[in-house]
């Protein structure tokens, strides 16, 4: 049994409903339950009082009695069961009683306000219809112009149809009087007899047809359609004018008897449907319990496969659709409970997939950035650096994870297209370079052969010019691979050294010529700048070593005494060595300077191909 607090809470919920008047049955149930609780408490209180009184009498009987005189035994307390008393007149000592009485008063006030408003509206509508009827009476009594009379009569009929409901107790009498006035209008208005008789016969035929229509409604399968038709035919009946006087009662009784048969059938249908609704309510409440249990399981442990519980919820929804309506007062409530359970489940499911979607979105954004980088590198001709960078991007792509089934394939297609475009261009470029370099290798081999086969003329200047021409052709030769360049360069220097060896040149000229050939050879290499930098570092280290050697020799000279003839000879030898080292240092410094200038100056002929070569 519910407690007073629970009944008060339910009563507060009823007061929050927009149409409290429909909750009368529920309020009566709550009121009866509360009154039973009050009666139970009163009964318990009386029992306690009776028990206390009995105990008091027992104590008085246990007092010493006179010799030979004993008091009669005490009778057991009798407690009369307390009948529930209306809460409106019951004494209110408990705060819960007062609270419930206040809520009940508030409910009655709301209901009374609604009823008073409805009664006022109905009273206003009744007054409006009574005014129309009064005007009809005056129209019947005073109007002699048949045209004006019919026009006004029609207008009053339209006004009558659009006036709202009136008090139920006045409906029959008012409707009867209105029908009588309409009939009196047709009977008493002075019109041509032929027209009047014609209208009466026509109205009779129309009402007889309505009788047949109403009898046909009894055979309509759909109760809803029967309800609509019975209202439609009644409205039409009231709109049809008077009939032939001798047929008036017969036609009227036939119509209303047929109408009553239809209403009896409708009432039987709704009685059976109410029983069906109760069964449907129980079935729907069972589905509500199942969907809430499924939500509870999902909250406690997230499913590995969401399809299984989703199919279960969908099955419950299909089962719900197969169940008919529940009772009117409960159908909306139980539907909200079921829909709330379904929504709670799908909210959990949506939250799960939203998290996955966010993860996919983050991966998609990262991969879009990788695609953008790949597209920027697509047209690059820095073959080695770009290839390395694209390989890094491909590794990042693998480490990024999946962007989801919908986007992953499209993103990968775009990324792969950009990478493939670069590597295809690089492949085509290298293939072209291989062809060109093969031709350049052939040209250089032919040039070396010419140098090897060159016969000195004996004219020193002419031969030097010819050999320099060979060097110019070598320097301006086409690009070849570093591997081929090293192999051919060795042959080239050997052949050139052999030719210069046949010329009568002093050591300085020979060294200068050899250095120039070395510079040209370095400049002609595919990685000439790097080789010249390496050569410059080598020369600089050599200069530093020689300077250290010269300083050390000068310091050693200071440690010796050169007073003897042998000492003087030794000193002279050491000075010549230091001088020779200083000259070598100067020569290397000049070479280092020329190497530095060579690194700053561009090659005589631009190398073909990309930045990275083959």
Coordinates of C-alpha atoms in Angstrom, one line a residue:
X1 CA 0.0 0.0 0.0
X2 CA 1.3 3.5 -0.9
X3 CA 2.2 5.9 1.9
X4 CA 0.7 9.3 2.4
X5 CA 3.8 11.0 0.9
X6 CA 3.5 8.9 -2.2
X7 CA -0.2 9.7 -2.5
X8 CA 0.6 13.4 -2.1
X9 CA 3.3 13.2 -4.8
X10 CA 0.9 11.6 -7.2
X11 CA -1.7 14.2 -6.4
X12 CA 0.8 16.9 -7.2
X13 CA 1.5 15.2 -10.6
X14 CA -2.2 15.2 -11.4
X15 CA -2.4 19.0 -10.7
X16 CA 0.4 19.6 -13.2
X17 CA -1.6 18.1 -16.0
X18 CA -3.1 20.6 -18.5
X19 CA -6.6 19.0 -18.4
X20 CA -7.2 18.0 -14.8
X21 CA -10.9 17.5 -15.2
X22 CA -10.2 14.2 -17.0
X23 CA -8.2 12.9 -14.0
X24 CA -11.3 12.7 -11.8
X25 CA -11.2 8.9 -11.6
X26 CA -7.5 9.0 -10.6
X27 CA -8.2 11.7 -8.0
X28 CA -11.1 9.6 -6.5
X29 CA -8.8 6.6 -6.3
X30 CA -6.1 8.7 -4.5
X31 CA -8.6 10.2 -2.2
X32 CA -10.1 6.8 -1.2
X33 CA -6.6 5.4 -0.6
X34 CA -5.7 8.4 1.6
X35 CA -8.9 8.2 3.6
X36 CA -8.2 4.5 4.2
X37 CA -4.8 5.4 5.6
X38 CA -6.4 8.1 7.8
X39 CA -9.0 5.6 9.0
X40 CA -6.3 3.0 9.7
X41 CA -4.3 5.5 11.8
X42 CA -7.5 6.5 13.7
X43 CA -8.3 2.8 14.4
X44 CA -4.8 2.2 15.6
X45 CA -5.0 5.3 17.9
X46 CA -8.3 4.0 19.4
X47 CA -6.9 0.6 19.9
X48 CA -4.0 2.1 21.7
X49 CA -6.3 4.2 23.9
X50 CA -8.5 1.2 24.7
X51 CA -5.4 -0.9 25.6
X52 CA -4.2 1.8 27.9
X53 CA -7.6 2.0 29.6
X54 CA -7.7 -1.7 30.1
X55 CA -4.3 -1.7 31.6
X56 CA -5.4 1.0 34.1
X57 CA -8.4 -1.0 35.2
X58 CA -6.2 -4.1 35.7
X59 CA -3.9 -2.2 38.0
X60 CA -6.9 -1.0 40.1
X61 CA -8.2 -4.6 40.3
X62 CA -4.9 -5.8 41.6
X63 CA -5.3 -3.7 44.8
X64 CA -6.0 -5.7 48.1
X65 CA -9.6 -6.7 48.5
X66 CA -11.5 -7.2 51.7
X67 CA -11.5 -10.7 53.0
X68 CA -13.9 -12.9 51.1
X69 CA -14.7 -10.2 48.5
X70 CA -13.1 -10.4 45.1
X71 CA -13.6 -8.0 42.2
X72 CA -15.1 -9.4 39.0
X73 CA -12.6 -10.2 36.2
X74 CA -11.8 -7.3 33.8
X75 CA -13.4 -7.5 30.4
X76 CA -11.2 -7.3 27.3
X77 CA -11.3 -3.9 25.5
X78 CA -13.6 -3.7 22.6
X79 CA -12.4 -1.6 19.6
X80 CA -14.9 -0.6 17.0
X81 CA -13.5 -0.6 13.4
X82 CA -13.3 3.0 12.2
X83 CA -14.9 3.6 8.8
X84 CA -13.1 5.8 6.4
X85 CA -14.2 9.4 6.8
X86 CA -14.2 11.9 3.9
X87 CA -11.0 13.9 4.0
X88 CA -13.1 17.1 3.6
X89 CA -14.8 16.7 7.0
X90 CA -12.1 14.7 8.8
X91 CA -10.2 16.4 11.7
X92 CA -6.8 17.4 10.3
X93 CA -4.1 17.0 12.8
X94 CA -1.3 15.5 10.7
X95 CA 0.7 17.8 8.3
X96 CA 0.3 15.2 5.5
X97 CA -3.5 15.3 6.0
X98 CA -3.5 19.1 5.7
X99 CA -1.2 19.0 2.6
X100 CA -3.5 16.4 0.9
X101 CA -6.6 18.4 1.8
X102 CA -5.0 21.5 0.3
X103 CA -4.1 19.6 -2.9
X104 CA -7.6 18.2 -3.1
X105 CA -9.1 21.7 -2.6
X106 CA -6.8 23.0 -5.4
X107 CA -7.9 20.2 -7.7
X108 CA -11.6 20.9 -7.0
X109 CA -11.0 24.6 -7.5
X110 CA -9.4 24.0 -10.9
X111 CA -12.2 21.6 -12.0
X112 CA -14.8 24.0 -10.8
X113 CA -13.2 26.8 -12.7
X114 CA -13.1 24.7 -15.9
X115 CA -16.7 23.7 -15.4
X116 CA -17.8 27.3 -14.7
X117 CA -16.1 28.5 -17.8
X118 CA -17.7 25.7 -19.9
X119 CA -21.1 26.4 -18.3
X120 CA -20.7 30.2 -19.1
X121 CA -19.7 29.4 -22.7
X122 CA -22.7 27.1 -23.0
X123 CA -25.0 29.6 -21.4
X124 CA -23.7 32.3 -23.9
X125 CA -24.3 29.9 -26.8
X126 CA -27.8 29.1 -25.4
X127 CA -28.6 32.8 -25.2
X128 CA -27.4 33.3 -28.8
X129 CA -29.6 30.5 -30.1
X130 CA -32.5 31.7 -28.1
X131 CA -32.0 35.1 -29.7
X132 CA -32.1 33.5 -33.1
X133 CA -35.2 31.6 -32.2
X134 CA -36.8 34.9 -31.1
X135 CA -35.9 36.5 -34.4
X136 CA -37.4 33.5 -36.2
X137 CA -40.6 34.0 -34.3
X138 CA -40.7 37.7 -35.3
X139 CA -39.8 36.8 -38.8
X140 CA -42.7 34.3 -38.9
X141 CA -45.2 36.8 -37.4
X142 CA -44.2 40.1 -39.2
X143 CA -42.3 39.4 -42.4
X144 CA -44.6 39.6 -45.5
X145 CA -41.9 39.8 -48.2
X146 CA -41.1 36.2 -49.1
X147 CA -37.7 37.2 -50.6
X148 CA -36.5 39.0 -47.5
X149 CA -37.9 36.3 -45.3
X150 CA -36.0 33.5 -47.0
X151 CA -32.8 35.4 -47.1
X152 CA -32.9 36.2 -43.4
X153 CA -34.0 32.7 -42.6
X154 CA -31.0 31.3 -44.4
X155 CA -28.6 33.7 -42.6
X156 CA -30.1 32.7 -39.2
X157 CA -29.6 29.0 -40.1
X158 CA -25.9 29.6 -40.9
X159 CA -25.5 31.5 -37.6
X160 CA -27.2 28.6 -35.7
X161 CA -24.8 26.0 -37.2
X162 CA -21.6 27.9 -36.2
X163 CA -22.6 28.5 -32.5
X164 CA -20.8 26.3 -30.1
X165 CA -22.2 23.7 -27.7
X166 CA -24.9 24.5 -25.1
X167 CA -25.9 22.9 -21.8
X168 CA -26.8 19.3 -22.3
X169 CA -30.0 19.6 -20.3
X170 CA -31.2 22.3 -22.7
X171 CA -30.2 20.6 -25.9
X172 CA -33.2 18.4 -26.6
X173 CA -35.8 21.1 -25.8
X174 CA -34.0 23.9 -27.6
X175 CA -33.4 21.7 -30.7
X176 CA -37.0 20.6 -30.7
X177 CA -38.2 24.2 -30.4
X178 CA -35.8 25.3 -33.2
X179 CA -37.1 22.5 -35.4
X180 CA -40.7 23.5 -34.6
X181 CA -39.9 27.2 -35.4
X182 CA -38.3 26.2 -38.7
X183 CA -41.4 24.1 -39.5
X184 CA -43.7 27.0 -38.4
X185 CA -41.7 29.3 -40.7
X186 CA -42.5 27.1 -43.7
X187 CA -46.1 26.6 -42.6
X188 CA -47.0 30.1 -41.7
X189 CA -45.1 32.2 -44.2
X190 CA -47.3 33.4 -46.9
X191 CA -45.9 32.0 -50.0
X192 CA -47.5 30.6 -53.1
X193 CA -49.3 27.4 -52.2
X194 CA -47.8 25.6 -55.2
X195 CA -44.2 26.5 -54.1
X196 CA -45.0 25.5 -50.5
X197 CA -46.5 22.2 -51.5
X198 CA -43.6 21.5 -53.8
X199 CA -41.0 22.2 -51.0
X200 CA -42.9 20.0 -48.6
X201 CA -42.9 17.1 -50.9
X202 CA -39.3 17.6 -51.7
X203 CA -38.4 17.8 -48.0
X204 CA -40.4 14.7 -47.4
X205 CA -38.5 12.9 -50.1
X206 CA -35.2 14.2 -48.7
X207 CA -36.0 13.1 -45.2
X208 CA -37.2 9.7 -46.4
X209 CA -33.9 9.4 -48.2
X210 CA -32.1 10.3 -45.0
X211 CA -34.1 7.5 -43.2
X212 CA -32.8 5.1 -45.8
X213 CA -29.3 6.4 -45.5
X214 CA -29.4 6.1 -41.7
X215 CA -30.7 2.5 -42.0
X216 CA -27.8 1.8 -44.4
X217 CA -25.4 3.1 -41.8
X218 CA -26.4 0.1 -39.6
X219 CA -24.6 -2.1 -42.2
X220 CA -21.4 -0.1 -42.5
X221 CA -18.4 -2.1 -41.3
X222 CA -16.3 0.7 -39.9
X223 CA -17.6 2.1 -36.6
X224 CA -15.6 5.3 -37.2
X225 CA -17.3 5.8 -40.5
X226 CA -20.6 5.1 -38.9
X227 CA -20.0 7.8 -36.3
X228 CA -19.1 10.3 -39.0
X229 CA -22.2 9.4 -41.1
X230 CA -24.6 9.5 -38.2
X231 CA -23.5 13.0 -37.4
X232 CA -23.6 14.1 -41.0
X233 CA -27.1 12.7 -41.5
X234 CA -28.4 14.3 -38.3
X235 CA -27.0 17.7 -39.5
X236 CA -28.6 17.2 -42.9
X237 CA -31.9 16.2 -41.2
X238 CA -32.0 19.5 -39.2
X239 CA -31.2 21.5 -42.3
X240 CA -34.1 20.0 -44.3
X241 CA -37.3 22.0 -44.0
X242 CA -40.7 20.7 -43.0
X243 CA -42.4 17.7 -44.6
X244 CA -45.9 16.9 -45.6
X245 CA -47.9 17.2 -42.4
X246 CA -49.5 13.8 -42.6
X247 CA -46.0 12.2 -43.0
X248 CA -44.3 14.2 -40.3
X249 CA -44.5 11.9 -37.4
X250 CA -43.9 8.7 -39.4
X251 CA -40.8 10.1 -41.1
X252 CA -39.4 11.6 -37.8
X253 CA -39.9 8.3 -35.8
X254 CA -38.3 6.2 -38.6
X255 CA -35.3 8.4 -38.7
X256 CA -34.6 8.6 -35.0
X257 CA -35.3 4.9 -34.5
X258 CA -32.7 4.1 -37.1
X259 CA -30.3 6.6 -35.5
X260 CA -30.7 4.9 -32.1
X261 CA -29.9 1.5 -33.6
X262 CA -26.6 3.0 -34.9
X263 CA -25.8 4.6 -31.6
X264 CA -26.4 1.2 -29.8
X265 CA -24.0 -0.5 -32.1
X266 CA -21.4 2.3 -31.6
X267 CA -21.7 2.0 -27.8
X268 CA -21.3 -1.8 -27.9
X269 CA -18.2 -1.3 -30.1
X270 CA -16.5 1.1 -27.6
X271 CA -17.3 -1.2 -24.7
X272 CA -15.6 -4.1 -26.4
X273 CA -12.7 -1.8 -27.4
X274 CA -12.2 -0.7 -23.8
X275 CA -11.6 -4.3 -22.8
X276 CA -9.2 -4.8 -25.7
X277 CA -7.4 -1.6 -24.7
X278 CA -6.8 -3.0 -21.2
X279 CA -5.2 -6.1 -22.7
X280 CA -3.1 -3.9 -25.1
X281 CA -2.0 -1.8 -22.1
X282 CA -0.6 -4.8 -20.3
X283 CA 1.3 -5.9 -23.5
X284 CA 2.8 -2.5 -23.9
X285 CA 3.9 -2.3 -20.3
X286 CA 5.7 -5.6 -20.8
X287 CA 7.6 -4.1 -23.8
X288 CA 8.4 -1.0 -21.7
X289 CA 10.0 -3.3 -19.1
X290 CA 12.0 -5.1 -21.7
X291 CA 13.4 -2.0 -23.4
X292 CA 14.4 -0.5 -20.1
X293 CA 16.1 -3.7 -19.1
X294 CA 18.0 -3.7 -22.4
X295 CA 19.1 -0.1 -21.7
X296 CA 20.3 -1.0 -18.2
X297 CA 22.4 -3.9 -19.6
X298 CA 23.9 -1.6 -22.3
X299 CA 24.8 1.0 -19.7
X300 CA 26.5 -1.6 -17.5
X301 CA 28.5 -3.2 -20.3
X302 CA 29.0 -1.7 -23.8
X303 CA 28.2 -4.3 -26.5
X304 CA 30.9 -5.6 -28.7
X305 CA 28.5 -5.9 -31.6
X306 CA 25.8 -3.1 -31.5
X307 CA 23.8 -4.9 -34.2
X308 CA 22.5 -7.5 -31.8
X309 CA 20.9 -5.1 -29.2
X310 CA 19.8 -2.8 -32.0
X311 CA 17.9 -5.6 -33.7
X312 CA 16.3 -6.4 -30.3
X313 CA 15.1 -2.8 -29.9
X314 CA 13.8 -2.8 -33.5
X315 CA 11.9 -6.1 -32.8
X316 CA 10.4 -4.5 -29.7
X317 CA 9.3 -1.5 -31.8
X318 CA 7.8 -3.8 -34.4
X319 CA 6.0 -5.6 -31.6
X320 CA 4.7 -2.3 -30.3
X321 CA 3.3 -1.4 -33.7
X322 CA 1.5 -4.7 -33.9
X323 CA -0.3 -3.9 -30.6
X324 CA -3.4 -1.8 -30.8
X325 CA -4.3 1.2 -28.7
X326 CA -4.3 1.1 -24.9
X327 CA -6.8 2.9 -22.7
X328 CA -7.0 6.5 -23.6
X329 CA -5.8 7.8 -20.2
X330 CA -2.7 5.5 -20.3
X331 CA -1.8 5.3 -24.0
X332 CA 0.2 8.5 -24.1
X333 CA 1.9 7.8 -20.8
X334 CA 3.0 4.3 -21.7
X335 CA 4.1 5.4 -25.1
X336 CA 6.3 8.1 -23.6
X337 CA 7.9 5.5 -21.3
X338 CA 8.6 3.2 -24.2
X339 CA 9.9 5.9 -26.5
X340 CA 12.1 7.2 -23.6
X341 CA 13.6 3.8 -23.3
X342 CA 14.2 3.5 -27.1
X343 CA 15.7 7.0 -27.1
X344 CA 18.0 6.2 -24.2
X345 CA 19.3 3.1 -26.1
X346 CA 19.9 5.0 -29.3
X347 CA 21.5 7.9 -27.4
X348 CA 24.0 5.3 -26.0
X349 CA 24.6 3.9 -29.5
X350 CA 24.9 7.3 -31.1
X351 CA 27.4 8.4 -28.4
X352 CA 29.5 5.3 -29.2
X353 CA 29.5 5.9 -32.9
X354 CA 30.0 9.7 -32.3
X355 CA 33.3 8.8 -30.5
X356 CA 34.3 6.6 -33.4
X357 CA 33.3 9.4 -35.9
X358 CA 35.4 11.9 -34.0
X359 CA 38.4 9.6 -34.2
X360 CA 37.8 9.1 -37.9
X361 CA 37.5 12.8 -38.3
X362 CA 40.8 13.5 -36.6
X363 CA 42.5 10.9 -38.9
X364 CA 40.8 12.4 -41.9
X365 CA 42.1 15.8 -41.0
X366 CA 45.6 14.5 -40.6
X367 CA 45.4 12.6 -43.9
X368 CA 44.0 15.6 -45.7
X369 CA 47.1 17.5 -44.5
X370 CA 49.4 14.6 -45.8
X371 CA 47.6 14.8 -49.1
X372 CA 48.1 18.6 -49.3
X373 CA 51.9 18.1 -48.6
X374 CA 52.0 15.3 -51.3
X375 CA 50.3 17.6 -53.8
X376 CA 52.8 20.4 -53.1
X377 CA 55.6 17.9 -53.8
X378 CA 53.9 16.4 -56.9
X379 CA 55.7 18.7 -59.4
X380 CA 59.0 18.9 -57.6
X381 CA 62.2 18.0 -59.5
X382 CA 64.4 17.6 -56.4
X383 CA 64.2 13.9 -56.9
X384 CA 66.1 12.5 -54.0
X385 CA 64.9 14.9 -51.3
X386 CA 61.3 14.8 -52.5
X387 CA 61.4 11.0 -52.7
X388 CA 62.6 10.8 -49.1
X389 CA 60.0 13.2 -48.0
X390 CA 57.2 11.3 -49.8
X391 CA 58.4 8.1 -48.2
X392 CA 58.2 9.8 -44.8
X393 CA 54.6 10.9 -45.6
X394 CA 53.7 7.4 -46.6
X395 CA 55.0 6.1 -43.3
X396 CA 53.0 8.8 -41.5
X397 CA 50.0 7.7 -43.5
X398 CA 50.4 4.1 -42.3
X399 CA 50.8 5.2 -38.7
X400 CA 47.7 7.5 -38.8
X401 CA 45.2 4.7 -38.7
X402 CA 41.9 4.5 -40.6
X403 CA 39.6 7.4 -41.5
X404 CA 36.6 5.1 -41.7
X405 CA 35.2 2.9 -44.4
X406 CA 33.4 5.9 -46.1
X407 CA 36.5 8.1 -46.5
X408 CA 39.6 5.9 -46.3
X409 CA 39.5 4.6 -49.9
X410 CA 38.9 8.1 -51.4
X411 CA 41.7 9.7 -49.3
X412 CA 44.1 6.9 -50.2
X413 CA 43.3 7.3 -53.9
X414 CA 44.1 11.0 -53.8
X415 CA 47.3 10.5 -51.8
X416 CA 48.5 7.6 -54.0
X417 CA 47.7 9.6 -57.1
X418 CA 50.0 12.5 -55.9
X419 CA 52.8 10.1 -55.0
X420 CA 52.5 8.1 -58.2
X421 CA 52.6 11.3 -60.2
X422 CA 55.9 12.3 -58.7
X423 CA 57.6 8.9 -59.0
X424 CA 56.4 8.5 -62.5
X425 CA 57.9 11.9 -63.4
X426 CA 61.1 10.9 -61.6
X427 CA 61.2 7.6 -63.5
X428 CA 60.7 9.3 -66.8
X429 CA 63.4 11.9 -65.9
X430 CA 65.9 9.3 -64.9
X431 CA 65.2 7.3 -68.1
X432 CA 65.8 10.4 -70.1
X433 CA 69.0 11.2 -68.1
X434 CA 70.3 7.6 -68.6
X435 CA 69.9 8.0 -72.4
X436 CA 71.6 11.5 -72.3
X437 CA 74.4 10.3 -70.0
X438 CA 75.1 7.3 -72.2
X439 CA 75.6 9.7 -75.1
X440 CA 77.8 12.0 -73.0
X441 CA 79.9 9.0 -71.8
X442 CA 80.5 8.1 -75.5
X443 CA 81.4 11.7 -76.3
X444 CA 84.0 11.8 -73.4
X445 CA 85.5 8.5 -74.3
X446 CA 85.9 9.8 -77.9
X447 CA 87.5 12.9 -76.5
X448 CA 90.0 10.9 -74.4
X449 CA 90.8 8.8 -77.4
X450 CA 91.6 12.0 -79.3
X451 CA 93.9 13.3 -76.5
X452 CA 95.6 9.9 -76.3
X453 CA 96.1 9.9 -80.1
X454 CA 97.2 13.5 -80.3
X455 CA 100.7 13.9 -81.8
X456 CA 102.7 16.8 -80.5
X457 CA 103.8 19.1 -83.3
X458 CA 106.9 20.5 -81.7
X459 CA 105.4 24.0 -81.6
X460 CA 105.1 24.4 -77.8
X461 CA 102.5 27.2 -77.9
X462 CA 100.4 25.5 -80.5
X463 CA 100.5 22.2 -78.6
X464 CA 99.5 24.0 -75.3
X465 CA 96.6 25.7 -77.1
X466 CA 95.4 22.3 -78.5
X467 CA 95.7 20.6 -75.1
X468 CA 93.7 23.5 -73.5
X469 CA 91.1 23.1 -76.2
X470 CA 90.8 19.5 -75.2
X471 CA 90.4 20.6 -71.6
X472 CA 87.6 23.1 -72.6
X473 CA 85.7 20.3 -74.4
X474 CA 86.1 18.1 -71.3
X475 CA 84.9 20.9 -69.0
X476 CA 81.9 21.7 -71.2
X477 CA 81.0 18.1 -71.8
X478 CA 77.5 16.8 -70.9
X479 CA 76.5 15.5 -67.5
X480 CA 77.4 11.9 -66.6
X481 CA 77.1 9.8 -63.5
X482 CA 79.7 10.2 -60.7
X483 CA 80.8 6.6 -61.2
X484 CA 81.5 7.1 -64.9
X485 CA 83.0 10.5 -64.2
X486 CA 85.6 9.1 -61.8
X487 CA 86.5 6.3 -64.2
X488 CA 86.8 8.6 -67.3
X489 CA 88.4 11.4 -65.3
X490 CA 91.3 9.1 -64.4
X491 CA 91.9 8.2 -68.1
X492 CA 91.5 11.9 -69.0
X493 CA 94.1 13.1 -66.5
X494 CA 96.5 10.3 -67.4
X495 CA 96.2 11.0 -71.2
X496 CA 96.6 14.8 -70.6
X497 CA 99.5 14.4 -68.2
X498 CA 101.2 12.2 -70.8
X499 CA 100.8 14.9 -73.4
X500 CA 102.0 17.7 -71.1
X501 CA 105.0 15.5 -70.2
X502 CA 106.1 15.7 -73.7
X503 CA 106.3 19.4 -73.6
X504 CA 109.4 21.3 -72.2
X505 CA 107.8 23.1 -69.2
X506 CA 109.5 24.2 -65.9
X507 CA 108.2 22.9 -62.5
X508 CA 106.1 26.1 -61.8
X509 CA 104.4 25.9 -65.2
X510 CA 103.8 22.2 -64.8
X511 CA 102.4 22.6 -61.3
X512 CA 100.1 25.5 -62.4
X513 CA 99.0 23.6 -65.4
X514 CA 98.3 20.5 -63.3
X515 CA 96.3 22.6 -60.8
X516 CA 94.3 24.2 -63.5
X517 CA 93.5 20.8 -65.0
X518 CA 92.5 19.7 -61.5
X519 CA 90.2 22.7 -61.0
X520 CA 88.6 22.0 -64.4
X521 CA 88.2 18.4 -63.6
X522 CA 86.6 19.1 -60.3
X523 CA 84.3 21.7 -61.8
X524 CA 83.2 19.3 -64.5
X525 CA 82.1 16.6 -62.0
X526 CA 78.4 16.2 -61.3
X527 CA 79.0 17.0 -57.7
X528 CA 81.7 19.6 -58.5
X529 CA 80.8 22.0 -55.8
X530 CA 81.0 19.3 -53.1
X531 CA 84.4 18.1 -54.5
X532 CA 85.8 21.6 -54.6
X533 CA 84.7 22.2 -51.0
X534 CA 86.4 18.9 -50.1
X535 CA 89.6 19.9 -52.0
X536 CA 89.6 23.4 -50.3
X537 CA 89.4 21.8 -46.9
X538 CA 92.2 19.4 -47.8
X539 CA 94.4 22.4 -49.0
X540 CA 93.6 24.4 -45.9
X541 CA 94.6 21.5 -43.6
X542 CA 97.8 21.1 -45.7
X543 CA 98.5 24.9 -45.2
X544 CA 98.0 24.6 -41.4
X545 CA 100.3 21.5 -41.3
X546 CA 103.0 23.3 -43.2
X547 CA 102.7 26.5 -41.1
X548 CA 103.1 24.3 -38.0
X549 CA 106.0 22.6 -39.6
X550 CA 107.7 25.9 -40.4
X551 CA 107.2 27.3 -36.9
X552 CA 108.5 24.1 -35.4
X553 CA 111.6 24.3 -37.6
X554 CA 112.2 28.0 -36.6
X555 CA 111.9 27.0 -33.0
X556 CA 114.4 24.2 -33.4
X557 CA 116.9 26.6 -35.0
X558 CA 116.8 28.6 -31.9
X559 CA 117.9 25.6 -29.8
X560 CA 121.1 25.0 -31.8
X561 CA 124.5 26.8 -31.8
X562 CA 125.9 27.3 -35.3
X563 CA 129.4 28.6 -34.5
X564 CA 131.3 25.8 -36.1
X565 CA 131.6 25.2 -39.8
X566 CA 129.4 22.2 -39.6
X567 CA 126.8 24.2 -37.6
X568 CA 126.8 26.9 -40.2
X569 CA 126.2 24.4 -43.0
X570 CA 123.4 22.9 -40.9
X571 CA 121.8 26.3 -40.4
X572 CA 121.9 27.1 -44.0
X573 CA 120.3 23.7 -44.8
X574 CA 117.5 24.4 -42.3
X575 CA 116.9 27.9 -43.6
X576 CA 116.6 26.5 -47.2
X577 CA 114.0 23.9 -45.8
X578 CA 112.0 26.6 -44.1
X579 CA 112.1 28.8 -47.2
X580 CA 110.9 25.9 -49.3
X581 CA 108.1 25.3 -46.9
X582 CA 107.1 29.0 -47.0
X583 CA 107.0 28.9 -50.8
X584 CA 104.9 25.8 -50.7
X585 CA 102.5 27.5 -48.2
X586 CA 102.2 30.6 -50.5
X587 CA 101.5 28.3 -53.5
X588 CA 98.8 26.4 -51.5
X589 CA 97.3 29.7 -50.3
X590 CA 96.9 30.8 -54.0
X591 CA 95.3 27.5 -54.8
X592 CA 92.9 27.8 -51.8
X593 CA 91.9 31.3 -53.0
X594 CA 91.2 30.0 -56.5
X595 CA 89.2 27.1 -55.1
X596 CA 87.1 29.5 -53.0
X597 CA 86.5 31.6 -56.1
X598 CA 85.6 28.5 -58.1
X599 CA 83.0 27.5 -55.5
X600 CA 81.3 30.9 -55.9
X601 CA 81.3 31.0 -59.7
X602 CA 78.7 29.0 -61.7
X603 CA 79.8 26.2 -63.9
X604 CA 80.6 27.2 -67.5
X605 CA 77.7 25.0 -68.8
X606 CA 74.6 24.2 -66.6
X607 CA 74.2 20.5 -65.8
X608 CA 71.2 18.8 -67.4
X609 CA 68.6 17.0 -65.3
X610 CA 67.3 17.7 -61.8
X611 CA 69.0 18.7 -58.6
X612 CA 69.9 15.2 -57.5
X613 CA 71.2 13.8 -60.8
X614 CA 70.7 10.2 -61.7

